[in-house]
GROMACS .gro file of C-alpha atoms in nm:
model
  166
    1MET     CA    1   6.250   0.881   0.640
    2PRO     CA    2   6.356   0.666   0.342
    3SER     CA    3   6.155   0.700   0.026
    4SER     CA    4   5.951   0.421  -0.122
    5PRO     CA    5   6.175   0.174  -0.306
    6HIS     CA    6   5.959   0.208  -0.618
    7VAL     CA    7   5.853   0.548  -0.740
    8PRO     CA    8   5.687   0.607  -1.076
    9ASP     CA    9   5.914   0.766  -1.334
   10PRO     CA   10   5.731   1.086  -1.439
   11ALA     CA   11   5.845   1.043  -1.800
   12THR     CA   12   5.730   0.685  -1.848
   13GLY     CA   13   5.495   0.615  -1.557
   14THR     CA   14   5.677   0.286  -1.488
   15PRO     CA   15   5.809   0.212  -1.140
   16GLU     CA   16   6.169   0.311  -1.081
   17THR     CA   17   6.381   0.199  -0.786
   18SER     CA   18   6.572   0.434  -0.555
   19VAL     CA   19   6.893   0.306  -0.711
   20GLU     CA   20   6.767   0.398  -1.058
   21HIS     CA   21   6.669   0.745  -0.930
   22ALA     CA   22   7.015   0.781  -0.776
   23ARG     CA   23   7.174   0.678  -1.105
   24ARG     CA   24   6.968   0.935  -1.298
   25LEU     CA   25   7.046   1.209  -1.045
   26THR     CA   26   7.417   1.128  -1.060
   27ASP     CA   27   7.407   1.145  -1.438
   28VAL     CA   28   7.220   1.477  -1.442
   29VAL     CA   29   7.445   1.638  -1.179
   30THR     CA   30   7.757   1.523  -1.363
   31ARG     CA   31   7.630   1.655  -1.697
   32LEU     CA   32   7.520   1.981  -1.536
   33ARG     CA   33   7.864   2.040  -1.378
   34ARG     CA   34   8.042   1.948  -1.702
   35ALA     CA   35   7.815   2.173  -1.911
   36LEU     CA   36   7.861   2.463  -1.673
   37ARG     CA   37   8.239   2.420  -1.662
   38SER     CA   38   8.276   2.399  -2.040
   39SER     CA   39   8.024   2.673  -2.121
   40ILE     CA   40   8.179   2.916  -1.877
   41ARG     CA   41   8.519   2.869  -2.040
   42THR     CA   42   8.365   2.912  -2.386
   43ASP     CA   43   8.161   3.219  -2.295
   44TYR     CA   44   8.422   3.367  -2.059
   45PRO     CA   45   8.767   3.258  -2.182
   46TRP     CA   46   8.938   3.456  -1.903
   47GLU     CA   47   8.799   3.204  -1.656
   48SER     CA   48   9.078   2.955  -1.615
   49LEU     CA   49   9.092   2.870  -1.244
   50PRO     CA   50   9.061   2.497  -1.183
   51MET     CA   51   8.753   2.405  -0.980
   52ALA     CA   52   8.965   2.282  -0.687
   53GLN     CA   53   9.119   2.629  -0.655
   54VAL     CA   54   8.780   2.798  -0.682
   55GLU     CA   55   8.648   2.573  -0.405
   56LEU     CA   56   8.940   2.673  -0.181
   57LEU     CA   57   8.871   3.042  -0.250
   58GLN     CA   58   8.504   2.985  -0.166
   59THR     CA   59   8.599   2.820   0.162
   60LEU     CA   60   8.844   3.098   0.249
   61ALA     CA   61   8.584   3.367   0.175
   62ALA     CA   62   8.426   3.288   0.513
   63ALA     CA   63   8.746   3.312   0.717
   64PRO     CA   64   9.121   3.243   0.702
   65LEU     CA   65   9.213   2.882   0.778
   66ARG     CA   66   9.521   2.668   0.831
   67VAL     CA   67   9.610   2.422   0.555
   68GLY     CA   68   9.499   2.130   0.774
   69GLU     CA   69   9.160   2.292   0.832
   70LEU     CA   70   9.123   2.360   0.459
   71ALA     CA   71   9.214   1.999   0.382
   72ALA     CA   72   8.956   1.870   0.630
   73ARG     CA   73   8.681   2.094   0.496
   74GLN     CA   74   8.758   2.004   0.135
   75ARG     CA   75   8.815   1.637   0.223
   76LEU     CA   76   9.152   1.644   0.049
   77ALA     CA   77   9.499   1.538   0.158
   78PRO     CA   78   9.695   1.820   0.324
   79ASN     CA   79   9.975   1.789   0.065
   80THR     CA   80   9.718   1.833  -0.215
   81VAL     CA   81   9.583   2.145  -0.047
   82SER     CA   82   9.939   2.274   0.005
   83GLY     CA   83   9.999   2.246  -0.370
   84LEU     CA   84   9.675   2.426  -0.452
   85VAL     CA   85   9.753   2.696  -0.196
   86GLY     CA   86  10.099   2.739  -0.352
   87LYS     CA   87   9.939   2.812  -0.690
   88LEU     CA   88   9.694   3.056  -0.533
   89LEU     CA   89   9.982   3.227  -0.349
   90ASP     CA   90  10.174   3.261  -0.678
   91ALA     CA   91   9.864   3.413  -0.842
   92GLY     CA   92   9.823   3.660  -0.554
   93PHE     CA   93   9.476   3.529  -0.465
   94VAL     CA   94   9.569   3.425  -0.110
   95ASP     CA   95   9.838   3.512   0.141
   96ARG     CA   96   9.977   3.364   0.460
   97GLN     CA   97   9.895   3.532   0.791
   98ALA     CA   98  10.027   3.459   1.137
   99ASP     CA   99   9.783   3.246   1.334
  100PRO     CA  100   9.703   3.443   1.650
  101GLY     CA  101   9.635   3.119   1.839
  102ASP     CA  102   9.962   2.950   1.739
  103ARG     CA  103  10.255   3.160   1.615
  104ARG     CA  104  10.421   2.844   1.473
  105THR     CA  105  10.151   2.804   1.208
  106ALA     CA  106  10.003   3.026   0.941
  107ARG     CA  107   9.651   3.079   0.823
  108ILE     CA  108   9.568   3.117   0.457
  109ALA     CA  109   9.356   3.423   0.380
  110LEU     CA  110   9.185   3.556   0.070
  111THR     CA  111   9.347   3.869  -0.073
  112PRO     CA  112   9.146   4.150  -0.235
  113ALA     CA  113   9.258   4.010  -0.574
  114GLY     CA  114   9.135   3.665  -0.469
  115GLN     CA  115   8.801   3.809  -0.360
  116ARG     CA  116   8.768   3.989  -0.696
  117GLN     CA  117   8.849   3.666  -0.883
  118LEU     CA  118   8.596   3.476  -0.675
  119ASP     CA  119   8.332   3.747  -0.730
  120ASP     CA  120   8.398   3.744  -1.106
  121TRP     CA  121   8.371   3.364  -1.111
  122GLN     CA  122   8.046   3.373  -0.914
  123HIS     CA  123   7.890   3.645  -1.130
  124ALA     CA  124   7.985   3.468  -1.453
  125HIS     CA  125   7.825   3.147  -1.329
  126GLU     CA  126   7.513   3.327  -1.209
  127ARG     CA  127   7.472   3.495  -1.550
  128ARG     CA  128   7.526   3.165  -1.733
  129ILE     CA  129   7.276   2.977  -1.517
  130ALA     CA  130   7.022   3.261  -1.534
  131ASP     CA  131   7.048   3.262  -1.913
  132ALA     CA  132   6.999   2.884  -1.927
  133LEU     CA  133   6.705   2.900  -1.686
  134GLY     CA  134   6.550   3.159  -1.917
  135THR     CA  135   6.538   2.900  -2.195
  136LEU     CA  136   6.325   2.659  -1.990
  137ASP     CA  137   5.949   2.660  -2.006
  138PRO     CA  138   5.791   2.812  -1.691
  139GLY     CA  139   5.684   2.474  -1.552
  140ASP     CA  140   6.035   2.329  -1.575
  141ARG     CA  141   6.187   2.646  -1.433
  142ASP     CA  142   5.945   2.633  -1.137
  143ALA     CA  143   6.029   2.264  -1.085
  144VAL     CA  144   6.400   2.352  -1.067
  145PHE     CA  145   6.331   2.627  -0.812
  146GLN     CA  146   6.104   2.404  -0.605
  147ALA     CA  147   6.371   2.131  -0.599
  148LEU     CA  148   6.641   2.364  -0.458
  149PRO     CA  149   6.561   2.314  -0.086
  150ALA     CA  150   6.559   1.936  -0.126
  151LEU     CA  151   6.881   1.943  -0.329
  152ASP     CA  152   7.041   2.160  -0.061
  153GLN     CA  153   6.941   1.905   0.204
  154LEU     CA  154   7.076   1.625  -0.015
  155ALA     CA  155   7.409   1.806  -0.048
  156ARG     CA  156   7.424   1.847   0.332
  157ALA     CA  157   7.342   1.479   0.386
  158LEU     CA  158   7.612   1.373   0.141
  159ALA     CA  159   7.870   1.607   0.296
  160GLY     CA  160   7.811   1.471   0.645
  161PRO     CA  161   8.004   1.614   0.935
  162THR     CA  162   8.328   1.793   0.855
  163PRO     CA  163   8.619   1.572   0.963
  164PRO     CA  164   8.858   1.728   1.219
  165ALA     CA  165   9.180   1.885   1.096
  166GLU     CA  166   9.493   1.679   1.145
   0.00000   0.00000   0.00000
């Protein structure tokens, strides 16, 4: 059900449109991602994987996939995913496996080194976010936690159905 077009801004009490809320949310999410990316590289200089490669590792953590399937899930062009996979292959984070359903194609799978890299990345981010959450006053921290289910639903709504692999 769509929200009311005018919702009071908690900071000012003045009505704010859905578009203004969307603009503010976009700004906050962008700043949050940027701050996390830059702080993780400052606090943990060993962390150098580009986000696109991390996202591929996260996707492959569930199960090996063909390049076309990876491209569809990441909503990227297959040639872009092929380039990213090549870099991950060179780093030893993924390998190619025969596809049992089609011997002409290969599936990309996470290696133990890739899983360790992904685990390290995840733990570093969890520590960084936990530290930042610890600086918030309890009311703000609770508001963040209470917003998580709605933000998860928003992410699912924005992602929509996964397009089929080509």
